Every structure is written in C-alpha cells, then in structure tokens.
XYZ file of C-alpha atoms in Angstrom:
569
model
C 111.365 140.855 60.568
C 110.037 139.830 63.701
C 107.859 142.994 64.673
C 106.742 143.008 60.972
C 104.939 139.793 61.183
C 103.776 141.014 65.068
C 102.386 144.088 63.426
C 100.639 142.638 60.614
C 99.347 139.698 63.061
C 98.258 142.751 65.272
C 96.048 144.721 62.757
C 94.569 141.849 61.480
C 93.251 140.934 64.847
C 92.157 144.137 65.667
C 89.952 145.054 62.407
C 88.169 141.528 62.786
C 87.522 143.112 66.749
C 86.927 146.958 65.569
C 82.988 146.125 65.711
C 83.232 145.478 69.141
C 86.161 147.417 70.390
C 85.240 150.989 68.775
C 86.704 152.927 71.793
C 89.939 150.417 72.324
C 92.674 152.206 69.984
C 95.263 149.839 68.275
C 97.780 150.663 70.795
C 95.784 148.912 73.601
C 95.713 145.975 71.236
C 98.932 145.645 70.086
C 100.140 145.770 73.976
C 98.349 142.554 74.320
C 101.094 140.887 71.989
C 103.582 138.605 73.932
C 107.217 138.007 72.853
C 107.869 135.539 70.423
C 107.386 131.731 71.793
C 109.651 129.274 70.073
C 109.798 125.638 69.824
C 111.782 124.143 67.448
C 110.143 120.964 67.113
C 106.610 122.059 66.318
C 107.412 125.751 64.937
C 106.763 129.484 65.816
C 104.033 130.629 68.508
C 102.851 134.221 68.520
C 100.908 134.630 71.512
C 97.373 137.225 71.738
C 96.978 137.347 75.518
C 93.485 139.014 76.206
C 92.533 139.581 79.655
C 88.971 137.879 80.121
C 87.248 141.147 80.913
C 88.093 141.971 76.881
C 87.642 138.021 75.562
C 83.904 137.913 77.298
C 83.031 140.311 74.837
C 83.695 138.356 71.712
C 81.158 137.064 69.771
C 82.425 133.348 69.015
C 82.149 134.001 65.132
C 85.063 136.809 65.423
C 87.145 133.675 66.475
C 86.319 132.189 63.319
C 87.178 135.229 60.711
C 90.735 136.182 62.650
C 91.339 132.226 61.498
C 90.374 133.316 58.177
C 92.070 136.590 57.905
C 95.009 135.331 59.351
C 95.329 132.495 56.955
C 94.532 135.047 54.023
C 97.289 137.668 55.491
C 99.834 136.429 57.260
C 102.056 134.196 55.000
C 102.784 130.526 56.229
C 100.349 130.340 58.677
C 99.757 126.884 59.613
C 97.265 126.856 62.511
C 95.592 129.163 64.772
C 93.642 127.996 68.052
C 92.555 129.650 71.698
C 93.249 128.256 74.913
C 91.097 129.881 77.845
C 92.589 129.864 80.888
C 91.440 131.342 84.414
C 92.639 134.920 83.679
C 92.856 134.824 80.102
C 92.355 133.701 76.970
C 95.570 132.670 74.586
C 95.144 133.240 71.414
C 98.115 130.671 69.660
C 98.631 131.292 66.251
C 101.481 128.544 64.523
C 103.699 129.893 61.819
C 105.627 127.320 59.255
C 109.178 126.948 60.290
C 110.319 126.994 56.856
C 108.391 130.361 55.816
C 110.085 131.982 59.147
C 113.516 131.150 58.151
C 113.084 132.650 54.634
C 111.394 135.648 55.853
C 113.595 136.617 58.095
C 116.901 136.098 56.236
C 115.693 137.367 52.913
C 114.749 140.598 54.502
C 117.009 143.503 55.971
C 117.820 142.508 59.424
C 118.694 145.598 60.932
C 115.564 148.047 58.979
C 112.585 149.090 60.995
C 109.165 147.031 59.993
C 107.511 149.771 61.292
C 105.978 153.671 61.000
C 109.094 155.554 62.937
C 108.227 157.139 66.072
C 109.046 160.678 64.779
C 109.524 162.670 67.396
C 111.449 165.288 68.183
C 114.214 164.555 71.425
C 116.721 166.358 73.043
C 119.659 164.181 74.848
C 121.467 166.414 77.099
C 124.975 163.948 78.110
C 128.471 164.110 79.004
C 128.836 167.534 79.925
C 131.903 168.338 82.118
C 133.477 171.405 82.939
C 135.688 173.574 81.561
C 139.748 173.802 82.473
C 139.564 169.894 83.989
C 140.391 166.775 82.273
C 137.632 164.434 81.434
C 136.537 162.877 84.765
C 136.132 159.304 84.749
C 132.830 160.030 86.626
C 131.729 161.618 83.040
C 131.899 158.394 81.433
C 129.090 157.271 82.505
C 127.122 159.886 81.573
C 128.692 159.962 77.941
C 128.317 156.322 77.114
C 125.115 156.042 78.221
C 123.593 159.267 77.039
C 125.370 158.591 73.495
C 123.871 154.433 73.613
C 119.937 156.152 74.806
C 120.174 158.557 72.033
C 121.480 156.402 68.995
C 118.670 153.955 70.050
C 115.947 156.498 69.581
C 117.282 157.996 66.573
C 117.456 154.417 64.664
C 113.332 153.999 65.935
C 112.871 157.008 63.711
C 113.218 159.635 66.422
C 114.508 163.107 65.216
C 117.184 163.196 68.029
C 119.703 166.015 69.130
C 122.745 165.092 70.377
C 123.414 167.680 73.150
C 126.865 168.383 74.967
C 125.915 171.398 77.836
C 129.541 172.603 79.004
C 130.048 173.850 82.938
C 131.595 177.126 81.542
C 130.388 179.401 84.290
C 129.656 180.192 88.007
C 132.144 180.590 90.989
C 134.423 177.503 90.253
C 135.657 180.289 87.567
C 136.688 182.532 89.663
C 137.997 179.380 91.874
C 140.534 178.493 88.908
C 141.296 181.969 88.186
C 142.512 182.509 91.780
C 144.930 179.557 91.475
C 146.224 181.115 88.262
C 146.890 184.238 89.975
C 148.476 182.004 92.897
C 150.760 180.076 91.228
C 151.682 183.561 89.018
C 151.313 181.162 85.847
C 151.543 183.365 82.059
C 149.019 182.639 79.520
C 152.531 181.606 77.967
C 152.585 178.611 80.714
C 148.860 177.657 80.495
C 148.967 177.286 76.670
C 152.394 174.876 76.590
C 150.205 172.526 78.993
C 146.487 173.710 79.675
C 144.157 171.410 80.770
C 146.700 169.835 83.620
C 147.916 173.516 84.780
C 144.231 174.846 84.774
C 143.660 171.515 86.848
C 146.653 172.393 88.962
C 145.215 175.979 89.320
C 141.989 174.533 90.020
C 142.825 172.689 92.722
C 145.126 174.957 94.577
C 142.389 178.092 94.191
C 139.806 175.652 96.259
C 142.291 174.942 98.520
C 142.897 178.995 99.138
C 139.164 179.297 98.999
C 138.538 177.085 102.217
C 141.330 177.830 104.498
C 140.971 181.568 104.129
C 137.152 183.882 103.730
C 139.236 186.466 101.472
C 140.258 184.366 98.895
C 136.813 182.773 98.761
C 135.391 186.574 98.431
C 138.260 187.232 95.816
C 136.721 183.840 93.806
C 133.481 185.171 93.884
C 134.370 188.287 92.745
C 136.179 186.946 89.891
C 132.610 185.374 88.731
C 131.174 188.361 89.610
C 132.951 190.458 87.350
C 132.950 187.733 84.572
C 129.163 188.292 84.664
C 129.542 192.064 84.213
C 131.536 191.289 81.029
C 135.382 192.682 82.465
C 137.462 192.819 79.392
C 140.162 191.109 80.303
C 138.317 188.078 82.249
C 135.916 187.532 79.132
C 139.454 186.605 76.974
C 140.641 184.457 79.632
C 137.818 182.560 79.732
C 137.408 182.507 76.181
C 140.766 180.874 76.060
C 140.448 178.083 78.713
C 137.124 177.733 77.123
C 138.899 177.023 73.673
C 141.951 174.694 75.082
C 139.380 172.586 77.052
C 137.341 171.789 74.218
C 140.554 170.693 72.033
C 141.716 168.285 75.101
C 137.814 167.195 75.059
C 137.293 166.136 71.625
C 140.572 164.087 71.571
C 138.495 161.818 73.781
C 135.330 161.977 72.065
C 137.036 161.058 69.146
C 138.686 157.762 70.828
C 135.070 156.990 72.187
C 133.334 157.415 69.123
C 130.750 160.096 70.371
C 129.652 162.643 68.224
C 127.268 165.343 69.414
C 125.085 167.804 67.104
C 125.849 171.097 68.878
C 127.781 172.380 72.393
C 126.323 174.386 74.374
C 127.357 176.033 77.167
C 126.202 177.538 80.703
C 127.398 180.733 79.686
C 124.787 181.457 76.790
C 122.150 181.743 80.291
C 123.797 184.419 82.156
C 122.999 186.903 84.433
C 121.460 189.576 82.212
C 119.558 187.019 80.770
C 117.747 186.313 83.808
C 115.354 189.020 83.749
C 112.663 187.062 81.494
C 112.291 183.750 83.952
C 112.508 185.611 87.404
C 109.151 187.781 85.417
C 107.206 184.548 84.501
C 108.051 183.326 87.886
C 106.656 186.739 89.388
C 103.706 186.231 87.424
C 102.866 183.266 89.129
C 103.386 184.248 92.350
C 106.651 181.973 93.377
C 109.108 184.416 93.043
C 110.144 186.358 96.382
C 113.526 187.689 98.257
C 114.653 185.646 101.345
C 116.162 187.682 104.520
C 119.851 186.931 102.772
C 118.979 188.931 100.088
C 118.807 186.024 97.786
C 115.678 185.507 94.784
C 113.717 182.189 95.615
C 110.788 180.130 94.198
C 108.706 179.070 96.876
C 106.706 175.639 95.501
C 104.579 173.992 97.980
C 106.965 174.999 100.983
C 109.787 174.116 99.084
C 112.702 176.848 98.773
C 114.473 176.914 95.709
C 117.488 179.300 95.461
C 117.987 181.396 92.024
C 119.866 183.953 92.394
C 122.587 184.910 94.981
C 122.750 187.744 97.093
C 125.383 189.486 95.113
C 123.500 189.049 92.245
C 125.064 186.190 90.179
C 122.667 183.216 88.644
C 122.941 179.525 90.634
C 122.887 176.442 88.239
C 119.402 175.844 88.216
C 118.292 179.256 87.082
C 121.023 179.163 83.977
C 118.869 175.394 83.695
C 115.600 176.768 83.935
C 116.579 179.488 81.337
C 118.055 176.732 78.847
C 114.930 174.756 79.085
C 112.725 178.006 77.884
C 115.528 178.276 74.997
C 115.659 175.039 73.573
C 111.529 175.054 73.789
C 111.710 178.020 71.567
C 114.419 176.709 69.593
C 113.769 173.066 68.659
C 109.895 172.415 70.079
C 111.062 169.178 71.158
C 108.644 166.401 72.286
C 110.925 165.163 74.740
C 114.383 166.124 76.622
C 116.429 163.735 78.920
C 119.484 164.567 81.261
C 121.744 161.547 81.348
C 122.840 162.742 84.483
C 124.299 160.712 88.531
C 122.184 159.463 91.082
C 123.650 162.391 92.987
C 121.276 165.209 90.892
C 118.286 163.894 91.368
C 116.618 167.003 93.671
C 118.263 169.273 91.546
C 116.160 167.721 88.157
C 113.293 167.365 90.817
C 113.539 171.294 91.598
C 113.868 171.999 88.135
C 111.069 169.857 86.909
C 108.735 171.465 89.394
C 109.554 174.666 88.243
C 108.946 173.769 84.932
C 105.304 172.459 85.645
C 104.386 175.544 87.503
C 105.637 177.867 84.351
C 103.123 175.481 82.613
C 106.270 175.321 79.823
C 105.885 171.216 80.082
C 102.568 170.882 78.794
C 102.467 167.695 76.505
C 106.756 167.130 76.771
C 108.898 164.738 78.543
C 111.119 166.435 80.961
C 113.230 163.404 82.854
C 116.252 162.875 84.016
C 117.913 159.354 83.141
C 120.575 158.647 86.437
C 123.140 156.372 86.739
C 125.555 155.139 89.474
C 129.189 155.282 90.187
C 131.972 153.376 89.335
C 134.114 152.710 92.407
C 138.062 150.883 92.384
C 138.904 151.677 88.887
C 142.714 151.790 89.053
C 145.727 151.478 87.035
C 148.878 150.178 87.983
C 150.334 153.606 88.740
C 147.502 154.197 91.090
C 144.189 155.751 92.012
C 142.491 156.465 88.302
C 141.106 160.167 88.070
C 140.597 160.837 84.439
C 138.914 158.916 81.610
C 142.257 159.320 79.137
C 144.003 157.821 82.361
C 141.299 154.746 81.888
C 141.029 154.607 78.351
C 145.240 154.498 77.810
C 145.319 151.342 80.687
C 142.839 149.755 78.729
C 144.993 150.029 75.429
C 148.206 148.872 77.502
C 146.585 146.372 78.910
C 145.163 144.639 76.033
C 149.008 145.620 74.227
C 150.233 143.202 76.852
C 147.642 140.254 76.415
C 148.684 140.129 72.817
C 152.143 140.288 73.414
C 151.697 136.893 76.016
C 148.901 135.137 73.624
C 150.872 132.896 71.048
C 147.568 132.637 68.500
C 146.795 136.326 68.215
C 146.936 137.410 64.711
C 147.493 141.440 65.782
C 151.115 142.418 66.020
C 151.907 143.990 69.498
C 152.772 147.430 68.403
C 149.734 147.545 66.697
C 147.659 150.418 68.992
C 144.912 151.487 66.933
C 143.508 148.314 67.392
C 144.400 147.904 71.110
C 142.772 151.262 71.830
C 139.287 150.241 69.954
C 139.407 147.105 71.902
C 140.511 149.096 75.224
C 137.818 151.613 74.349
C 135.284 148.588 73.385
C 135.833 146.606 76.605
C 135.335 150.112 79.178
C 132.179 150.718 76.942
C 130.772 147.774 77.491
C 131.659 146.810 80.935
C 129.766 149.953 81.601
C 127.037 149.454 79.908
C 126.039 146.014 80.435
C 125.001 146.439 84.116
C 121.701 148.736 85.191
C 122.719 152.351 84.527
C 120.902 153.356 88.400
C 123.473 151.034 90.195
C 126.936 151.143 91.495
C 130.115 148.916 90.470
C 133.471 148.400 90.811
C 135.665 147.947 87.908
C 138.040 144.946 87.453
C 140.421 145.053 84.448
C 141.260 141.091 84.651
C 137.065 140.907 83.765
C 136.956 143.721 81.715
C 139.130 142.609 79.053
C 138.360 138.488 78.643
C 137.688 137.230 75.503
C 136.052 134.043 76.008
C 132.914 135.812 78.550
C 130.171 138.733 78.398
C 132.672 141.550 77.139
C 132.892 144.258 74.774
C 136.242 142.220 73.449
C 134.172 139.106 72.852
C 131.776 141.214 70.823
C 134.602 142.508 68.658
C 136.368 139.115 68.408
C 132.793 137.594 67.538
C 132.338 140.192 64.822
C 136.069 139.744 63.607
C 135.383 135.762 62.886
C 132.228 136.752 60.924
C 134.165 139.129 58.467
C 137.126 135.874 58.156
C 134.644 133.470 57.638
C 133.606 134.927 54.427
C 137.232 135.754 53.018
C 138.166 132.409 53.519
C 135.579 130.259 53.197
C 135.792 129.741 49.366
C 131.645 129.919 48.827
C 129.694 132.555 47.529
C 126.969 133.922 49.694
C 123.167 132.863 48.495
C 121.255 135.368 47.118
C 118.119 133.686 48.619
C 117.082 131.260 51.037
C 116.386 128.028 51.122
C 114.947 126.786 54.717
C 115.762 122.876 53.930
C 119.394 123.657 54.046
C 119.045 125.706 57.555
C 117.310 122.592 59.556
C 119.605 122.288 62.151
C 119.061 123.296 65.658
C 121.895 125.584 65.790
C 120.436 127.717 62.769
C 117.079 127.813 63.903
C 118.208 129.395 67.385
C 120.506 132.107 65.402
C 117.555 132.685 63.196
C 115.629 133.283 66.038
C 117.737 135.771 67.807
C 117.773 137.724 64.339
C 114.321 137.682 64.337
C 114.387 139.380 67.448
C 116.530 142.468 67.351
C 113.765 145.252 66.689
C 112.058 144.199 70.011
C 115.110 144.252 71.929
C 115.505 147.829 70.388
C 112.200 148.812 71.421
C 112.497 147.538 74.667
C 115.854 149.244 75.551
C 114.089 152.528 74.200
C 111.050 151.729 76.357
C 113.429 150.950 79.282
C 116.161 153.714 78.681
C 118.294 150.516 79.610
C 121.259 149.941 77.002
C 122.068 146.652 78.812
C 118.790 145.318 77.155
C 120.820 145.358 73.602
C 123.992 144.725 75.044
C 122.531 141.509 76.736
C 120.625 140.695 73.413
C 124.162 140.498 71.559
C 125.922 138.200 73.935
C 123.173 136.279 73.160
C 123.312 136.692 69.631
C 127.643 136.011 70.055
C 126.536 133.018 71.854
C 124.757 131.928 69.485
C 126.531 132.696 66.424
C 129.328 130.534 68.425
C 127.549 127.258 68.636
C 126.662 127.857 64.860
C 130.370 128.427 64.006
C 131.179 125.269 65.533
C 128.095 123.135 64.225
C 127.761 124.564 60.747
C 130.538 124.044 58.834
C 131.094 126.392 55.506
C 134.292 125.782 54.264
C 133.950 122.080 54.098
C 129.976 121.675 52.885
C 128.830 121.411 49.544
C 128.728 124.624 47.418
C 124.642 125.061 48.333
C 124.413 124.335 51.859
C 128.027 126.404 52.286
C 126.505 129.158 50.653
C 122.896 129.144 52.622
C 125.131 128.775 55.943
C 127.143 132.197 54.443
C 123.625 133.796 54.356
C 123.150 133.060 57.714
C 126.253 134.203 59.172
C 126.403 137.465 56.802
C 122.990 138.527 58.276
C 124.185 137.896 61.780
C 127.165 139.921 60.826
C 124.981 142.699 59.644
C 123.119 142.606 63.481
C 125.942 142.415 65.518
C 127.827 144.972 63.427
C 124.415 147.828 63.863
C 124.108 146.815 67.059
C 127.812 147.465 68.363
C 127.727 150.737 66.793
C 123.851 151.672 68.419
C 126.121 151.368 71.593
C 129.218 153.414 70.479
C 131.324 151.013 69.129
C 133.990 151.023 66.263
C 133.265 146.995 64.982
C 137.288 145.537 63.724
C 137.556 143.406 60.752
C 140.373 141.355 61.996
C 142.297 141.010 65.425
C-alpha cells in the first residue's frame, strides 16, 4: 500500500515538472522519493528531496499546481509545503492519519502496487557434488540463493530456479579409485551410497597424494569417462542417481524447490570445440609450453583445457553460460556462490565480456561467508542432515523441559520445521559476505531475533482468531485503530513492498528478515495493548483486521525466505 501511494505521489509530481524536465526520465524522479517519515501525533510525511541544482529550475507556479494535483489525486491529503534547506529543497506532503489506516488495511498487504519488473533471471544455487553428503558449507549457498530468487520472482521477475550439480572432472576418477580400493560391489554401494561413496571418496584422495600412480590412475579414470567407456558411463550414472535421492530428502526438509538440475556433465569435452573457436576468433586462445589451451586477457592466464585433453571447471562454465543464453535469453544470471570463488567468477566474467556474449545482461556472482564452530554434541558437524537433525533434537528437548508448551515431545514434524526455521534464519539474518560462528543456545530462543520467534509470532496470530470469539471486519474503521500500538503495526504493514525492493536492490535477505522482527516486535506490543477477546464486538473485530493482515505479512514473508509458517506450537 505504501509504494502505491509513493508511486502515485511520484507521477503526479513529475507530470506537473515534465515541462521543465523533458530529458529527466521518471526513474530519476522517483529516486528522489525518501522512505516513509512517520509521526504519530501530526500524521504521515512523504518526503520529495530535490537536490538544488534540479529545484533552481522550478518556476514557483509548478509549486502551486503539484499542491493542486496532489490534493485532486492523492486521497486524504491534508497539506503539502517546501522547506529549502542548504542542499536541498524538501518537498513535505501530510497525509490524514485516518485515510492511511483504511488504505492500507482494506487493501492486499502482501500484492505488488506496481508494473512487475519482468525480467527474465537465472539463479544458479546450492550446487554440490555428486557421491558426498550435503556439506554444511552448501547451506549457505542454498538458503540464500533460494531467499534472492523468491524475492525477485514475487517483484514480477520471470525467475529460474537453477541447481548446477559437480558431476564431472578428476574428483570422479578420485572416488572411483577408492571404490576400486576398498574392492566395494555395486551390491555394497547401493545398501548405503552416499556414506560409502564418501568413504571411497576420501580414501581415493588420500591414495592420490601419497603416491603419483594412483593420482595418474584418477585421472585416467576421468579421462576415460570423457571418452564415453561403457562401463564408467553406468557407474556414474548410478552414483549420479543415488546422490540425487539422498539430495532431495534435504531439499525437501528445507523447503527448496528448484525448476531444473543441471549438471557439469551436459559441457563436456567434445563439446568444447565451439568456445575454444570463438575464443580463437578473438585472438585469446593459445597453447602454453605444458601443452595446456589458455586464454590470455590482458596478461592474465586462464587455464581451459588440460594437457591430456580433459575440460577444467571454468571451460564446462564458460560453455553453460553460451547454453543457457541460447536457451532462456535471460536478462540476468547470479551465482550464489563463497567468498572463496571470487577469481574464478572474475575469470569467467572476463571471458564472457571479451566473447561480447554479455552485451546488455547481468553476469554476477552473489558471495557469502563461512560458518565456523557449528557442532553437535557428538562432535565436529560436517553435513547439513548432521545440522538440520541437532536442530530437531534440540528443540525436542526444550519442549520436553518447558512446562507451557502446547506441542507434545514426540511430536517431530514440528520440531524439524522449527529446527529447520531457526538454521534458516540464523543464517540469513547476518550479511551474506561475512563470516560467523554458530551457537545453538542463540539459535533456538524464543523470546529474541530468531527464526523460532517468527514461527511462535505467526502461531499466536492463527490462535488469536480461533479463540477470540469476534468476527473479523470486513472494512475499516480508523477511529477504532487510534492507539499508538496500532498505528506503529500499521506502519510496518505499510512498509513491506519497500523492504522487498530493497532486499532485491541489495541482494541482502537480512533486509526482510530484519523487517519481520520488526514487524514480530511490533505485532507483540499490539498483542499485549489491544485486547480482542475482551473489547466490544466492533473494536474486537477492527483489532482482528489488524492482526489478520499482519498475519497475512508475516506469513508471505517467512515463506519469501524458505520457511514452512506452523499454525500452532
């Protein structure tokens, strides 16, 4: 509701100013609008900061007919006035409490007021490797990258979920040389895969390191992959297929859904041949004294392919980029991808621009720090089901030592939402560039800034109206909303498309996480203040009103960030 009355406050403005500002487009002007200003005692402020350099060119008659226009479009306008300071001029323009309040809760609080953005994205996230469990150092990634693209998609973005799966390259042949190690049957592997393939894993880098054979015998494994050996290609097939069945068991306890999987494999060697001749073409492409293909871009040596003839990461990358240009003729692509990638995306970026495939897209790279100390009481955690099933014990055992809980202590569904709620969110309300360390005993507190005091927010909402006894208003009536505590909750309802806009702007999901502690907060003090149960029929049901739209915020914004919203706990 907010941005509505911002946008129509906007173009009003700027067709009184079109005379004078015919090369300005309504972008530039609309930048010039300030958050909302709010005091409750004399009403609602929305704020036209213009830079003098603009404001010396208005005639002082425009001043006049925005007064008029605004009064003429802008329902419950009460007064508009300018205040010229030394860099600026403010241009205040007072809205009637009253009209606020019933705009805003007699609209759709979580609908865009606005054209959608409308363009087409690519989010490339999560993306671990094949025949490992889920690394907690992929959460990140997936939580984030799921958050980032569920935000553009509800600003009207046509948005692709993409999931790119490390399903090729030596570290095959790696894990294939522990199988052949540790003599285990395909019989073996498929009773247990994921933790022997781990096991194989592990022991094949070990081999790989202490002795130069069994590293040559790793590489030929790949090596032969890429030639398409019979009985590697079913192999990998398999550990392909068993990884991806371990994989979206966790998905499906995160709540991440992606549109397609795609996998390093579809860019393989005898693919190759079409980038290394557009690189040619350009004159970056040469052979380096190891035998190995290079670009060369501004002294900068970027390997492509090996010397026995096998593709390196990047060129697979630089080969998917070309494919999903052809495929989807996206407007912009982002790789929610560590801190620790950043020359890689750098390399690849640069190739991209000299290929001239970039023109008018976004190619970026969105990183994001590590989490350090995240343990469990067995030990040192490694994987995220390792993390996610502590979390679910851990809130098991709260409940079974709080007296008031209404959840009985076997119950685990909801344990595992709220263990799966409170790693979400202690993730994702810090800066995604920065490291942290985990603590559980923060994690999981009710009472602070945690993904369980969203859920146990949300949980009181849905309660109030079962057992309130009052039927929620079908409009609104501002003279029963007067008190402080419902003007502030208004306000933060009001607010919830810019915070969206701003966490899209920012690629920041703490932005919206922040935003609904606030709202929490909020919807708190109102709880306590603004009784429902025990007012008259009217005011109970205007108060309903209230808390069923903040319901309906909290509840789209939760789910924005990956979260399953409980009824009851």
């Amino acid at each position: 509701m907010a941005s509505k009355i911002k946008l129509n406050i906007a173009k009003t403005v700027f067709n009184v100013f079109r005379p004078q500002w015919v090369n300005t487009s309504f972008e530039t002007i609309f930048k010039y609008f300030s958050k909302v200003e709010y005091d409750p005692q004399a009403g609602v402020y929305w704020v036209l900061n213009l830079p003098n350099d603009d404001a010396n060119k208005l005639h002082p008659d425009l001043l006049k007919n925005v007064k008029k226009e605004l009064v003429e479009n802008i329902g419950g306008v009460d007064e508009t006035h300018v205040n010229e300071g030394k860099d600026e001029y403010k241009f205040n323009i007072k809205l009637d409490t009253r009209q606020f309040v019933k705009d805003v809760l007699e609209s759709d609080p979580i609908s865009l007021n606005f054209e959608p953005i409308g363009k087409k994205v690519i989010v490339e996230y999560s993306s671990p490797n094949i025949a490992k469990p889920f690394h907690v150092g992929h959460l990140r990634s997936t939580i984030i990258g799921n958050s980032i693209a569920n935000i553009k998609k509800k600003l009207g973005n046509n948005v692709f979920k993409l999931n790119y799966l490390g399903d090729w390259g030596t570290q095959f042949g790696i894990i294939q040389l522990g199988v052949e190690h540790e003599n285990y049957t395909i019989d073996d592997i498929k009773k247990d895969p994921i933790n022997l393939l781990f096991k194989a894993y592990v022991k094949g880098n070990q081999l790989s390191k202490l002795d130069q054979d069994a590293y040559e015998k790793a590489k030929k494994n790949f090596y032969l992959l890429e030639r398409q050996d019979e009985k590697l290609i079913q192999l990998w097939d398999k550990y392909r297929m068993w990884t991806l069945e371990e994989l979206n068991a966790t998905y499906k306890r995160l709540g991440v859904e992606f549109d397609s999987f795609s996998w390093e494999s579809d860019y393989r060697r005898s693919h190759a041949d079409n980038v290394l001749k557009l690189l040619e073409e350009k004159g970056i492409l040469s052979t380096d004294e190891f035998q190995k293909k290079v670009a060369v871009i501004d002294d900068k040596v970027i390997p492509l392919i090996k010397s026995d003839n096998t593709t390196l990461y990047i060129c697979r990358d630089l080969m998917a980029v070309l494919d999903r240009i052809s495929t989807h003729n996206f407007d912009e692509m982002y790789y929610v991808v560590d801190n620790g990638q950043a020359e890689h995306f750098t390399n690849l970026f640069k190739l991209c621009e000299k290929l001239e495939i970039s023109k008018n897209k976004i190619l970026r790279q969105i990183k994001f720090g590590k989490i350090n100390g995240m343990k469990t009481r067995k030990g040192n955690v490694i994987f995220l089901k390792d993390v996610i099933d502590e979390a679910r014990e851990r809130v098991l055992a709260k409940q079974q030592s709080t007296k008031t809980t209404k959840t009985s202590a076997d119950d685990r569904e909801t344990a595992d939402v709220l263990g799966v709620s409170a790693v979400i969110i202690n993730d994702l309300k810090r800066s995604r560039t920065k490291d942290y360390a985990a603590k559980w005993e923060d994690m999981l507190q009710m009472t602070s800034d945690t993904g369980v005091f969203l859920q146990y927010c949300h949980c009181r909402l849905c309660n109030l109206s079962l057992e309130c006894g009052k039927t929620m208003a079908s409009y609104c009536d501002p003279q029963a909303l007067k008190e402080i505590e419902a003007i502030n909750l208004i306000k933060q309802i009001a607010n919830y498309e810019s915070i969206l806009i701003k966490s899209n702007e920012t690629l920041q999901p703490k932005e919206l996480v922040s935003y609904l502690f606030a709202l929490c907060r909020a919807t708190n003090g109102a709880l306590k203040n603004l009784n429902v149960k025990s007012s008259d029929d009217h005011t109970g049901s205007q108060r309903l009103l209230l808390f069923e739209k903040t319901r309906s915020v909290l509840e789209d914004g939760m789910k924005l960030l990956g979260l399953k919203p409980l009824r009851k706990m």
